Amino acid sequence: MGATMHRVGVHRWRAARALILIACWVTFQAAAQAVRDEDGRYYAENGEPTYHIAQGGQVDWYTFNGYRRYHAACHMCHGPSGEGSMIAPPLLAPLKAMDYAGFQDIVIHGLRTVGPAQQRVMRAMGEDQNVVCNLPDIFVYLKARADGALGQLRPDNHQPKPAAAALNEAACREASRPRR
Ligand code: HEC
């Protein structure tokens, strides 16, 4: 008797849990979906920068650039496609939930976890123009990887570089030039 009731409860809970998961998944998918673009840069409904992959598999230029920048500045620690290494944790799972502001904060200021068993330190990269001036691009690349929208390979099928990209990068480099 008690066992039967218990089992019914478990079934209900399983059904509810499945519904909750589906609801979260739908919300999440909607959040990552690009709803508008400005000069080739795509944004999600919540205003966050995001990736765009067209029907034929062509990625937006910023996602492609993010791939290049990730491989120049992050992959030696976080692994060739964000899956982690002995030195640094994977980025794909945390990136699912992380917003751009949180991501930016970690990369610019660094992160340190000190415990009895281990000490993990990511140095602050806020002085590195190659990182700072391409940070939204690295973010959207990792989002695409985290969502499973993009594989591990270099996305060579990409949109041409928008004129705005070169201008913005030049302006960023000028603004963040170390002053002596
Ligand atoms: C020299 C090694 C190294 C490099 C290079 C590096 N990281 Fe890290 N990163 C780490 C370590 C170690 C941690 C874990 C820090 C901690 O747990 O406190 C970390 C943590 C992070 C986190 C937080 C992950 C989480 O679970 O919340 C993000 C996001 C991140 N790194 C992004 C980047 C990006 C983007 C780049 C390239 C621009 C980069 N990292 C380059 C070593 C590195």
mmCIF file with all atom_site columns, C-alpha atoms and ligand atoms in Angstrom:
data_model
loop_
_atom_site.group_PDB
_atom_site.id
_atom_site.type_symbol
_atom_site.label_atom_id
_atom_site.label_alt_id
_atom_site.label_comp_id
_atom_site.label_asym_id
_atom_site.label_entity_id
_atom_site.label_seq_id
_atom_site.pdbx_PDB_ins_code
_atom_site.Cartn_x
_atom_site.Cartn_y
_atom_site.Cartn_z
_atom_site.occupancy
_atom_site.B_iso_or_equiv
_atom_site.pdbx_formal_charge
_atom_site.auth_seq_id
_atom_site.auth_comp_id
_atom_site.auth_asym_id
_atom_site.auth_atom_id
_atom_site.pdbx_PDB_model_num
ATOM   1   C  CA  . MET A 1 1   ? 0.000  0.000  0.000   1.00 0.00 ? 1   MET A CA  1
ATOM   2   C  CA  . GLY A 1 2   ? 2.615  2.488  1.101   1.00 0.00 ? 2   GLY A CA  1
ATOM   3   C  CA  . ALA A 1 3   ? 4.871  1.353  -1.743  1.00 0.00 ? 3   ALA A CA  1
ATOM   4   C  CA  . THR A 1 4   ? 2.133  1.953  -4.362  1.00 0.00 ? 4   THR A CA  1
ATOM   5   C  CA  . MET A 1 5   ? 1.438  5.445  -3.121  1.00 0.00 ? 5   MET A CA  1
ATOM   6   C  CA  . HIS A 1 6   ? 5.095  6.173  -3.158  1.00 0.00 ? 6   HIS A CA  1
ATOM   7   C  CA  . ARG A 1 7   ? 5.382  5.010  -6.745  1.00 0.00 ? 7   ARG A CA  1
ATOM   8   C  CA  . VAL A 1 8   ? 2.499  7.216  -7.873  1.00 0.00 ? 8   VAL A CA  1
ATOM   9   C  CA  . GLY A 1 9   ? 4.240  10.156 -6.247  1.00 0.00 ? 9   GLY A CA  1
ATOM   10  C  CA  . VAL A 1 10  ? 7.435  9.383  -8.107  1.00 0.00 ? 10  VAL A CA  1
ATOM   11  C  CA  . HIS A 1 11  ? 5.560  9.191  -11.421 1.00 0.00 ? 11  HIS A CA  1
ATOM   12  C  CA  . ARG A 1 12  ? 3.908  12.533 -10.803 1.00 0.00 ? 12  ARG A CA  1
ATOM   13  C  CA  . TRP A 1 13  ? 7.196  14.054 -9.869  1.00 0.00 ? 13  TRP A CA  1
ATOM   14  C  CA  . ARG A 1 14  ? 8.837  12.642 -12.987 1.00 0.00 ? 14  ARG A CA  1
ATOM   15  C  CA  . ALA A 1 15  ? 6.101  14.068 -15.194 1.00 0.00 ? 15  ALA A CA  1
ATOM   16  C  CA  . ALA A 1 16  ? 6.347  17.453 -13.482 1.00 0.00 ? 16  ALA A CA  1
ATOM   17  C  CA  . ARG A 1 17  ? 10.103 17.435 -13.764 1.00 0.00 ? 17  ARG A CA  1
ATOM   18  C  CA  . ALA A 1 18  ? 9.900  16.668 -17.492 1.00 0.00 ? 18  ALA A CA  1
ATOM   19  C  CA  . LEU A 1 19  ? 7.524  19.609 -17.959 1.00 0.00 ? 19  LEU A CA  1
ATOM   20  C  CA  . ILE A 1 20  ? 9.816  21.903 -16.007 1.00 0.00 ? 20  ILE A CA  1
ATOM   21  C  CA  . LEU A 1 21  ? 12.784 20.806 -18.108 1.00 0.00 ? 21  LEU A CA  1
ATOM   22  C  CA  . ILE A 1 22  ? 10.877 21.395 -21.335 1.00 0.00 ? 22  ILE A CA  1
ATOM   23  C  CA  . ALA A 1 23  ? 9.752  24.828 -20.147 1.00 0.00 ? 23  ALA A CA  1
ATOM   24  C  CA  . CYS A 1 24  ? 13.327 25.776 -19.251 1.00 0.00 ? 24  CYS A CA  1
ATOM   25  C  CA  . TRP A 1 25  ? 14.628 24.467 -22.535 1.00 0.00 ? 25  TRP A CA  1
ATOM   26  C  CA  . VAL A 1 26  ? 12.098 26.444 -24.549 1.00 0.00 ? 26  VAL A CA  1
ATOM   27  C  CA  . THR A 1 27  ? 12.833 29.641 -22.607 1.00 0.00 ? 27  THR A CA  1
ATOM   28  C  CA  . PHE A 1 28  ? 16.534 29.055 -22.988 1.00 0.00 ? 28  PHE A CA  1
ATOM   29  C  CA  . GLN A 1 29  ? 16.335 28.417 -26.731 1.00 0.00 ? 29  GLN A CA  1
ATOM   30  C  CA  . ALA A 1 30  ? 14.275 31.545 -27.154 1.00 0.00 ? 30  ALA A CA  1
ATOM   31  C  CA  . ALA A 1 31  ? 16.835 33.526 -25.166 1.00 0.00 ? 31  ALA A CA  1
ATOM   32  C  CA  . ALA A 1 32  ? 19.771 32.468 -27.364 1.00 0.00 ? 32  ALA A CA  1
ATOM   33  C  CA  . GLN A 1 33  ? 17.935 33.011 -30.650 1.00 0.00 ? 33  GLN A CA  1
ATOM   34  C  CA  . ALA A 1 34  ? 19.112 36.062 -32.587 1.00 0.00 ? 34  ALA A CA  1
ATOM   35  C  CA  . VAL A 1 35  ? 16.245 38.530 -33.033 1.00 0.00 ? 35  VAL A CA  1
ATOM   36  C  CA  . ARG A 1 36  ? 18.043 41.459 -34.635 1.00 0.00 ? 36  ARG A CA  1
ATOM   37  C  CA  . ASP A 1 37  ? 21.346 42.374 -36.131 1.00 0.00 ? 37  ASP A CA  1
ATOM   38  C  CA  . GLU A 1 38  ? 23.270 45.619 -36.281 1.00 0.00 ? 38  GLU A CA  1
ATOM   39  C  CA  . ASP A 1 39  ? 25.971 45.711 -38.941 1.00 0.00 ? 39  ASP A CA  1
ATOM   40  C  CA  . GLY A 1 40  ? 26.349 41.946 -38.801 1.00 0.00 ? 40  GLY A CA  1
ATOM   41  C  CA  . ARG A 1 41  ? 26.366 41.696 -34.989 1.00 0.00 ? 41  ARG A CA  1
ATOM   42  C  CA  . TYR A 1 42  ? 23.434 39.662 -33.685 1.00 0.00 ? 42  TYR A CA  1
ATOM   43  C  CA  . TYR A 1 43  ? 21.459 40.181 -30.487 1.00 0.00 ? 43  TYR A CA  1
ATOM   44  C  CA  . ALA A 1 44  ? 19.063 37.992 -28.559 1.00 0.00 ? 44  ALA A CA  1
ATOM   45  C  CA  . GLU A 1 45  ? 15.696 39.208 -27.346 1.00 0.00 ? 45  GLU A CA  1
ATOM   46  C  CA  . ASN A 1 46  ? 17.167 40.042 -23.921 1.00 0.00 ? 46  ASN A CA  1
ATOM   47  C  CA  . GLY A 1 47  ? 19.725 42.357 -25.567 1.00 0.00 ? 47  GLY A CA  1
ATOM   48  C  CA  . GLU A 1 48  ? 22.655 39.964 -25.092 1.00 0.00 ? 48  GLU A CA  1
ATOM   49  C  CA  . PRO A 1 49  ? 25.077 39.517 -27.994 1.00 0.00 ? 49  PRO A CA  1
ATOM   50  C  CA  . THR A 1 50  ? 24.559 36.149 -29.660 1.00 0.00 ? 50  THR A CA  1
ATOM   51  C  CA  . TYR A 1 51  ? 25.569 34.078 -32.674 1.00 0.00 ? 51  TYR A CA  1
ATOM   52  C  CA  . HIS A 1 52  ? 23.691 33.571 -35.919 1.00 0.00 ? 52  HIS A CA  1
ATOM   53  C  CA  . ILE A 1 53  ? 23.921 30.495 -38.095 1.00 0.00 ? 53  ILE A CA  1
ATOM   54  C  CA  . ALA A 1 54  ? 22.070 30.663 -41.417 1.00 0.00 ? 54  ALA A CA  1
ATOM   55  C  CA  . GLN A 1 55  ? 20.232 27.741 -43.027 1.00 0.00 ? 55  GLN A CA  1
ATOM   56  C  CA  . GLY A 1 56  ? 23.216 26.605 -45.086 1.00 0.00 ? 56  GLY A CA  1
ATOM   57  C  CA  . GLY A 1 57  ? 25.449 26.679 -41.992 1.00 0.00 ? 57  GLY A CA  1
ATOM   58  C  CA  . GLN A 1 58  ? 27.051 30.065 -42.636 1.00 0.00 ? 58  GLN A CA  1
ATOM   59  C  CA  . VAL A 1 59  ? 27.996 31.717 -39.325 1.00 0.00 ? 59  VAL A CA  1
ATOM   60  C  CA  . ASP A 1 60  ? 28.096 35.446 -38.657 1.00 0.00 ? 60  ASP A CA  1
ATOM   61  C  CA  . TRP A 1 61  ? 31.526 37.035 -38.863 1.00 0.00 ? 61  TRP A CA  1
ATOM   62  C  CA  . TYR A 1 62  ? 31.791 37.724 -35.125 1.00 0.00 ? 62  TYR A CA  1
ATOM   63  C  CA  . THR A 1 63  ? 31.289 34.076 -34.227 1.00 0.00 ? 63  THR A CA  1
ATOM   64  C  CA  . PHE A 1 64  ? 34.053 33.161 -36.674 1.00 0.00 ? 64  PHE A CA  1
ATOM   65  C  CA  . ASN A 1 65  ? 36.297 35.852 -35.199 1.00 0.00 ? 65  ASN A CA  1
ATOM   66  C  CA  . GLY A 1 66  ? 35.477 34.533 -31.731 1.00 0.00 ? 66  GLY A CA  1
ATOM   67  C  CA  . TYR A 1 67  ? 36.746 31.125 -32.801 1.00 0.00 ? 67  TYR A CA  1
ATOM   68  C  CA  . ARG A 1 68  ? 40.051 32.655 -33.882 1.00 0.00 ? 68  ARG A CA  1
ATOM   69  C  CA  . ARG A 1 69  ? 40.413 34.775 -30.761 1.00 0.00 ? 69  ARG A CA  1
ATOM   70  C  CA  . TYR A 1 70  ? 39.474 31.920 -28.455 1.00 0.00 ? 70  TYR A CA  1
ATOM   71  C  CA  . HIS A 1 71  ? 42.150 29.778 -30.019 1.00 0.00 ? 71  HIS A CA  1
ATOM   72  C  CA  . ALA A 1 72  ? 44.735 32.522 -29.652 1.00 0.00 ? 72  ALA A CA  1
ATOM   73  C  CA  . ALA A 1 73  ? 44.009 33.462 -26.040 1.00 0.00 ? 73  ALA A CA  1
ATOM   74  C  CA  . CYS A 1 74  ? 42.019 30.819 -24.175 1.00 0.00 ? 74  CYS A CA  1
ATOM   75  C  CA  . HIS A 1 75  ? 42.366 27.344 -25.631 1.00 0.00 ? 75  HIS A CA  1
ATOM   76  C  CA  . MET A 1 76  ? 45.773 26.633 -24.103 1.00 0.00 ? 76  MET A CA  1
ATOM   77  C  CA  . CYS A 1 77  ? 44.045 26.471 -20.741 1.00 0.00 ? 77  CYS A CA  1
ATOM   78  C  CA  . HIS A 1 78  ? 40.379 25.750 -21.470 1.00 0.00 ? 78  HIS A CA  1
ATOM   79  C  CA  . GLY A 1 79  ? 41.004 23.149 -24.156 1.00 0.00 ? 79  GLY A CA  1
ATOM   80  C  CA  . PRO A 1 80  ? 40.711 23.316 -27.950 1.00 0.00 ? 80  PRO A CA  1
ATOM   81  C  CA  . SER A 1 81  ? 36.951 23.783 -27.885 1.00 0.00 ? 81  SER A CA  1
ATOM   82  C  CA  . GLY A 1 82  ? 36.056 24.850 -24.382 1.00 0.00 ? 82  GLY A CA  1
ATOM   83  C  CA  . GLU A 1 83  ? 35.922 21.380 -22.933 1.00 0.00 ? 83  GLU A CA  1
ATOM   84  C  CA  . GLY A 1 84  ? 38.520 22.054 -20.253 1.00 0.00 ? 84  GLY A CA  1
ATOM   85  C  CA  . SER A 1 85  ? 41.977 20.662 -19.459 1.00 0.00 ? 85  SER A CA  1
ATOM   86  C  CA  . MET A 1 86  ? 44.153 19.757 -16.498 1.00 0.00 ? 86  MET A CA  1
ATOM   87  C  CA  . ILE A 1 87  ? 44.821 23.479 -16.012 1.00 0.00 ? 87  ILE A CA  1
ATOM   88  C  CA  . ALA A 1 88  ? 41.401 25.059 -16.350 1.00 0.00 ? 88  ALA A CA  1
ATOM   89  C  CA  . PRO A 1 89  ? 37.736 24.055 -16.076 1.00 0.00 ? 89  PRO A CA  1
ATOM   90  C  CA  . PRO A 1 90  ? 35.443 23.490 -19.066 1.00 0.00 ? 90  PRO A CA  1
ATOM   91  C  CA  . LEU A 1 91  ? 33.585 26.568 -20.277 1.00 0.00 ? 91  LEU A CA  1
ATOM   92  C  CA  . LEU A 1 92  ? 30.735 25.013 -22.233 1.00 0.00 ? 92  LEU A CA  1
ATOM   93  C  CA  . ALA A 1 93  ? 28.485 24.052 -19.314 1.00 0.00 ? 93  ALA A CA  1
ATOM   94  C  CA  . PRO A 1 94  ? 28.947 27.328 -17.352 1.00 0.00 ? 94  PRO A CA  1
ATOM   95  C  CA  . LEU A 1 95  ? 28.464 29.383 -20.531 1.00 0.00 ? 95  LEU A CA  1
ATOM   96  C  CA  . LYS A 1 96  ? 24.930 28.042 -20.898 1.00 0.00 ? 96  LYS A CA  1
ATOM   97  C  CA  . ALA A 1 97  ? 23.822 30.098 -17.929 1.00 0.00 ? 97  ALA A CA  1
ATOM   98  C  CA  . MET A 1 98  ? 26.340 32.945 -17.951 1.00 0.00 ? 98  MET A CA  1
ATOM   99  C  CA  . ASP A 1 99  ? 25.357 36.369 -19.260 1.00 0.00 ? 99  ASP A CA  1
ATOM   100 C  CA  . TYR A 1 100 ? 27.738 38.704 -21.020 1.00 0.00 ? 100 TYR A CA  1
ATOM   101 C  CA  . ALA A 1 101 ? 28.290 40.943 -17.989 1.00 0.00 ? 101 ALA A CA  1
ATOM   102 C  CA  . GLY A 1 102 ? 29.337 37.987 -15.831 1.00 0.00 ? 102 GLY A CA  1
ATOM   103 C  CA  . PHE A 1 103 ? 31.623 36.643 -18.532 1.00 0.00 ? 103 PHE A CA  1
ATOM   104 C  CA  . GLN A 1 104 ? 33.202 40.044 -19.101 1.00 0.00 ? 104 GLN A CA  1
ATOM   105 C  CA  . ASP A 1 105 ? 33.804 40.479 -15.383 1.00 0.00 ? 105 ASP A CA  1
ATOM   106 C  CA  . ILE A 1 106 ? 35.653 37.151 -15.072 1.00 0.00 ? 106 ILE A CA  1
ATOM   107 C  CA  . VAL A 1 107 ? 37.840 37.667 -18.130 1.00 0.00 ? 107 VAL A CA  1
ATOM   108 C  CA  . ILE A 1 108 ? 38.720 41.279 -17.349 1.00 0.00 ? 108 ILE A CA  1
ATOM   109 C  CA  . HIS A 1 109 ? 39.324 40.876 -13.613 1.00 0.00 ? 109 HIS A CA  1
ATOM   110 C  CA  . GLY A 1 110 ? 40.307 37.208 -13.395 1.00 0.00 ? 110 GLY A CA  1
ATOM   111 C  CA  . LEU A 1 111 ? 39.052 34.545 -11.021 1.00 0.00 ? 111 LEU A CA  1
ATOM   112 C  CA  . ARG A 1 112 ? 40.628 32.756 -8.096  1.00 0.00 ? 112 ARG A CA  1
ATOM   113 C  CA  . THR A 1 113 ? 39.410 29.735 -6.181  1.00 0.00 ? 113 THR A CA  1
ATOM   114 C  CA  . VAL A 1 114 ? 41.522 28.813 -3.213  1.00 0.00 ? 114 VAL A CA  1
ATOM   115 C  CA  . GLY A 1 115 ? 40.653 25.685 -1.274  1.00 0.00 ? 115 GLY A CA  1
ATOM   116 C  CA  . PRO A 1 116 ? 42.457 23.150 0.894   1.00 0.00 ? 116 PRO A CA  1
ATOM   117 C  CA  . ALA A 1 117 ? 42.848 20.696 -1.999  1.00 0.00 ? 117 ALA A CA  1
ATOM   118 C  CA  . GLN A 1 118 ? 43.476 23.029 -4.889  1.00 0.00 ? 118 GLN A CA  1
ATOM   119 C  CA  . GLN A 1 119 ? 44.216 26.543 -5.987  1.00 0.00 ? 119 GLN A CA  1
ATOM   120 C  CA  . ARG A 1 120 ? 42.858 27.661 -9.318  1.00 0.00 ? 120 ARG A CA  1
ATOM   121 C  CA  . VAL A 1 121 ? 43.721 31.039 -10.707 1.00 0.00 ? 121 VAL A CA  1
ATOM   122 C  CA  . MET A 1 122 ? 42.737 32.689 -13.920 1.00 0.00 ? 122 MET A CA  1
ATOM   123 C  CA  . ARG A 1 123 ? 44.738 35.851 -14.381 1.00 0.00 ? 123 ARG A CA  1
ATOM   124 C  CA  . ALA A 1 124 ? 43.011 39.132 -15.226 1.00 0.00 ? 124 ALA A CA  1
ATOM   125 C  CA  . MET A 1 125 ? 43.133 39.746 -18.986 1.00 0.00 ? 125 MET A CA  1
ATOM   126 C  CA  . GLY A 1 126 ? 41.753 43.291 -18.985 1.00 0.00 ? 126 GLY A CA  1
ATOM   127 C  CA  . GLU A 1 127 ? 45.036 44.717 -20.307 1.00 0.00 ? 127 GLU A CA  1
ATOM   128 C  CA  . ASP A 1 128 ? 45.174 42.415 -23.309 1.00 0.00 ? 128 ASP A CA  1
ATOM   129 C  CA  . GLN A 1 129 ? 43.663 44.260 -26.268 1.00 0.00 ? 129 GLN A CA  1
ATOM   130 C  CA  . ASN A 1 130 ? 43.456 41.092 -28.343 1.00 0.00 ? 130 ASN A CA  1
ATOM   131 C  CA  . VAL A 1 131 ? 41.091 39.792 -25.693 1.00 0.00 ? 131 VAL A CA  1
ATOM   132 C  CA  . VAL A 1 132 ? 39.251 42.945 -24.583 1.00 0.00 ? 132 VAL A CA  1
ATOM   133 C  CA  . CYS A 1 133 ? 38.573 44.277 -28.085 1.00 0.00 ? 133 CYS A CA  1
ATOM   134 C  CA  . ASN A 1 134 ? 37.168 40.917 -29.184 1.00 0.00 ? 134 ASN A CA  1
ATOM   135 C  CA  . LEU A 1 135 ? 35.385 39.863 -26.028 1.00 0.00 ? 135 LEU A CA  1
ATOM   136 C  CA  . PRO A 1 136 ? 31.778 39.774 -27.322 1.00 0.00 ? 136 PRO A CA  1
ATOM   137 C  CA  . ASP A 1 137 ? 33.045 37.667 -30.239 1.00 0.00 ? 137 ASP A CA  1
ATOM   138 C  CA  . ILE A 1 138 ? 34.660 35.115 -27.920 1.00 0.00 ? 138 ILE A CA  1
ATOM   139 C  CA  . PHE A 1 139 ? 31.438 35.115 -25.894 1.00 0.00 ? 139 PHE A CA  1
ATOM   140 C  CA  . VAL A 1 140 ? 29.166 34.407 -28.872 1.00 0.00 ? 140 VAL A CA  1
ATOM   141 C  CA  . TYR A 1 141 ? 31.521 31.703 -30.155 1.00 0.00 ? 141 TYR A CA  1
ATOM   142 C  CA  . LEU A 1 142 ? 31.414 29.954 -26.772 1.00 0.00 ? 142 LEU A CA  1
ATOM   143 C  CA  . LYS A 1 143 ? 27.617 30.378 -26.608 1.00 0.00 ? 143 LYS A CA  1
ATOM   144 C  CA  . ALA A 1 144 ? 27.288 28.668 -29.979 1.00 0.00 ? 144 ALA A CA  1
ATOM   145 C  CA  . ARG A 1 145 ? 29.519 25.848 -28.737 1.00 0.00 ? 145 ARG A CA  1
ATOM   146 C  CA  . ALA A 1 146 ? 27.637 25.624 -25.430 1.00 0.00 ? 146 ALA A CA  1
ATOM   147 C  CA  . ASP A 1 147 ? 24.275 25.434 -27.223 1.00 0.00 ? 147 ASP A CA  1
ATOM   148 C  CA  . GLY A 1 148 ? 25.596 22.682 -29.489 1.00 0.00 ? 148 GLY A CA  1
ATOM   149 C  CA  . ALA A 1 149 ? 24.879 24.934 -32.501 1.00 0.00 ? 149 ALA A CA  1
ATOM   150 C  CA  . LEU A 1 150 ? 28.513 24.846 -33.610 1.00 0.00 ? 150 LEU A CA  1
ATOM   151 C  CA  . GLY A 1 151 ? 30.952 21.917 -33.772 1.00 0.00 ? 151 GLY A CA  1
ATOM   152 C  CA  . GLN A 1 152 ? 34.620 21.857 -32.872 1.00 0.00 ? 152 GLN A CA  1
ATOM   153 C  CA  . LEU A 1 153 ? 35.934 22.742 -36.313 1.00 0.00 ? 153 LEU A CA  1
ATOM   154 C  CA  . ARG A 1 154 ? 36.921 26.196 -37.509 1.00 0.00 ? 154 ARG A CA  1
ATOM   155 C  CA  . PRO A 1 155 ? 33.738 27.719 -39.031 1.00 0.00 ? 155 PRO A CA  1
ATOM   156 C  CA  . ASP A 1 156 ? 35.267 28.713 -42.357 1.00 0.00 ? 156 ASP A CA  1
ATOM   157 C  CA  . ASN A 1 157 ? 31.838 29.231 -43.908 1.00 0.00 ? 157 ASN A CA  1
ATOM   158 C  CA  . HIS A 1 158 ? 31.219 32.697 -42.482 1.00 0.00 ? 158 HIS A CA  1
ATOM   159 C  CA  . GLN A 1 159 ? 29.819 36.100 -43.469 1.00 0.00 ? 159 GLN A CA  1
ATOM   160 C  CA  . PRO A 1 160 ? 32.331 38.658 -44.756 1.00 0.00 ? 160 PRO A CA  1
ATOM   161 C  CA  . LYS A 1 161 ? 33.839 41.024 -42.206 1.00 0.00 ? 161 LYS A CA  1
ATOM   162 C  CA  . PRO A 1 162 ? 31.429 43.953 -41.694 1.00 0.00 ? 162 PRO A CA  1
ATOM   163 C  CA  . ALA A 1 163 ? 32.944 47.414 -42.171 1.00 0.00 ? 163 ALA A CA  1
ATOM   164 C  CA  . ALA A 1 164 ? 31.803 48.261 -38.634 1.00 0.00 ? 164 ALA A CA  1
ATOM   165 C  CA  . ALA A 1 165 ? 33.993 45.483 -37.196 1.00 0.00 ? 165 ALA A CA  1
ATOM   166 C  CA  . ALA A 1 166 ? 37.261 47.050 -38.337 1.00 0.00 ? 166 ALA A CA  1
ATOM   167 C  CA  . LEU A 1 167 ? 36.168 50.516 -37.191 1.00 0.00 ? 167 LEU A CA  1
ATOM   168 C  CA  . ASN A 1 168 ? 35.058 49.288 -33.772 1.00 0.00 ? 168 ASN A CA  1
ATOM   169 C  CA  . GLU A 1 169 ? 38.230 47.350 -33.226 1.00 0.00 ? 169 GLU A CA  1
ATOM   170 C  CA  . ALA A 1 170 ? 40.404 50.343 -34.128 1.00 0.00 ? 170 ALA A CA  1
ATOM   171 C  CA  . ALA A 1 171 ? 38.383 52.548 -31.752 1.00 0.00 ? 171 ALA A CA  1
ATOM   172 C  CA  . CYS A 1 172 ? 38.649 49.978 -28.949 1.00 0.00 ? 172 CYS A CA  1
ATOM   173 C  CA  . ARG A 1 173 ? 42.404 49.640 -29.383 1.00 0.00 ? 173 ARG A CA  1
ATOM   174 C  CA  . GLU A 1 174 ? 42.810 53.389 -29.314 1.00 0.00 ? 174 GLU A CA  1
ATOM   175 C  CA  . ALA A 1 175 ? 40.626 53.765 -26.212 1.00 0.00 ? 175 ALA A CA  1
ATOM   176 C  CA  . SER A 1 176 ? 42.298 50.953 -24.269 1.00 0.00 ? 176 SER A CA  1
ATOM   177 C  CA  . ARG A 1 177 ? 45.885 51.721 -25.262 1.00 0.00 ? 177 ARG A CA  1
ATOM   178 C  CA  . PRO A 1 178 ? 48.072 51.529 -22.144 1.00 0.00 ? 178 PRO A CA  1
ATOM   179 C  CA  . ARG A 1 179 ? 49.125 55.079 -21.213 1.00 0.00 ? 179 ARG A CA  1
ATOM   180 C  CA  . ARG A 1 180 ? 52.650 55.591 -19.970 1.00 0.00 ? 180 ARG A CA  1
HETATM 181 C  C1  . HEC B 2 .   ? 46.564 30.468 -18.079 1.00 0.00 ? 1   HEC B C1  1
HETATM 182 C  C2  . HEC B 2 .   ? 45.322 29.688 -18.107 1.00 0.00 ? 1   HEC B C2  1
HETATM 183 C  C3  . HEC B 2 .   ? 44.028 30.371 -18.543 1.00 0.00 ? 1   HEC B C3  1
HETATM 184 C  C4  . HEC B 2 .   ? 43.795 31.140 -19.674 1.00 0.00 ? 1   HEC B C4  1
HETATM 185 C  C5  . HEC B 2 .   ? 44.787 31.549 -20.763 1.00 0.00 ? 1   HEC B C5  1
HETATM 186 C  C6  . HEC B 2 .   ? 42.395 31.469 -19.640 1.00 0.00 ? 1   HEC B C6  1
HETATM 187 N  N1  . HEC B 2 .   ? 41.793 30.954 -18.511 1.00 0.00 ? 1   HEC B N1  1
HETATM 188 FE FE1 . HEC B 2 .   ? 39.837 31.120 -18.016 1.00 0.00 ? 1   HEC B FE1 1
HETATM 189 N  N2  . HEC B 2 .   ? 40.179 30.107 -16.279 1.00 0.00 ? 1   HEC B N2  1
HETATM 190 C  C7  . HEC B 2 .   ? 41.402 29.556 -15.922 1.00 0.00 ? 1   HEC B C7  1
HETATM 191 C  C8  . HEC B 2 .   ? 41.253 28.917 -14.611 1.00 0.00 ? 1   HEC B C8  1
HETATM 192 C  C9  . HEC B 2 .   ? 42.347 28.173 -13.845 1.00 0.00 ? 1   HEC B C9  1
HETATM 193 C  C10 . HEC B 2 .   ? 39.907 29.113 -14.224 1.00 0.00 ? 1   HEC B C10 1
HETATM 194 C  C11 . HEC B 2 .   ? 39.232 28.657 -12.929 1.00 0.00 ? 1   HEC B C11 1
HETATM 195 C  C12 . HEC B 2 .   ? 39.343 29.774 -11.908 1.00 0.00 ? 1   HEC B C12 1
HETATM 196 C  C13 . HEC B 2 .   ? 38.579 29.464 -10.651 1.00 0.00 ? 1   HEC B C13 1
HETATM 197 O  O1  . HEC B 2 .   ? 38.002 28.396 -10.546 1.00 0.00 ? 1   HEC B O1  1
HETATM 198 O  O2  . HEC B 2 .   ? 38.540 30.333 -9.759  1.00 0.00 ? 1   HEC B O2  1
HETATM 199 C  C14 . HEC B 2 .   ? 39.262 29.861 -15.308 1.00 0.00 ? 1   HEC B C14 1
HETATM 200 C  C15 . HEC B 2 .   ? 37.915 30.224 -15.300 1.00 0.00 ? 1   HEC B C15 1
HETATM 201 C  C16 . HEC B 2 .   ? 37.268 30.842 -16.364 1.00 0.00 ? 1   HEC B C16 1
HETATM 202 C  C17 . HEC B 2 .   ? 35.856 31.140 -16.402 1.00 0.00 ? 1   HEC B C17 1
HETATM 203 C  C18 . HEC B 2 .   ? 34.823 30.804 -15.336 1.00 0.00 ? 1   HEC B C18 1
HETATM 204 C  C19 . HEC B 2 .   ? 34.324 29.404 -15.578 1.00 0.00 ? 1   HEC B C19 1
HETATM 205 C  C20 . HEC B 2 .   ? 33.243 28.996 -14.620 1.00 0.00 ? 1   HEC B C20 1
HETATM 206 O  O3  . HEC B 2 .   ? 33.143 27.805 -14.353 1.00 0.00 ? 1   HEC B O3  1
HETATM 207 O  O4  . HEC B 2 .   ? 32.484 29.857 -14.165 1.00 0.00 ? 1   HEC B O4  1
HETATM 208 C  C21 . HEC B 2 .   ? 35.613 31.739 -17.611 1.00 0.00 ? 1   HEC B C21 1
HETATM 209 C  C22 . HEC B 2 .   ? 34.270 32.233 -18.141 1.00 0.00 ? 1   HEC B C22 1
HETATM 210 C  C23 . HEC B 2 .   ? 36.872 31.815 -18.311 1.00 0.00 ? 1   HEC B C23 1
HETATM 211 N  N3  . HEC B 2 .   ? 37.853 31.267 -17.520 1.00 0.00 ? 1   HEC B N3  1
HETATM 212 C  C24 . HEC B 2 .   ? 37.013 32.337 -19.577 1.00 0.00 ? 1   HEC B C24 1
HETATM 213 C  C25 . HEC B 2 .   ? 38.244 32.476 -20.231 1.00 0.00 ? 1   HEC B C25 1
HETATM 214 C  C26 . HEC B 2 .   ? 38.397 33.098 -21.533 1.00 0.00 ? 1   HEC B C26 1
HETATM 215 C  C27 . HEC B 2 .   ? 37.269 33.643 -22.385 1.00 0.00 ? 1   HEC B C27 1
HETATM 216 C  C28 . HEC B 2 .   ? 39.727 33.071 -21.824 1.00 0.00 ? 1   HEC B C28 1
HETATM 217 C  C29 . HEC B 2 .   ? 40.427 33.667 -23.028 1.00 0.00 ? 1   HEC B C29 1
HETATM 218 C  C30 . HEC B 2 .   ? 40.148 35.063 -23.323 1.00 0.00 ? 1   HEC B C30 1
HETATM 219 C  C31 . HEC B 2 .   ? 40.405 32.431 -20.701 1.00 0.00 ? 1   HEC B C31 1
HETATM 220 N  N4  . HEC B 2 .   ? 39.470 32.072 -19.756 1.00 0.00 ? 1   HEC B N4  1
HETATM 221 C  C32 . HEC B 2 .   ? 41.771 32.213 -20.632 1.00 0.00 ? 1   HEC B C32 1
HETATM 222 C  C33 . HEC B 2 .   ? 42.566 29.585 -16.637 1.00 0.00 ? 1   HEC B C33 1
HETATM 223 C  C34 . HEC B 2 .   ? 42.761 30.272 -17.831 1.00 0.00 ? 1   HEC B C34 1
#
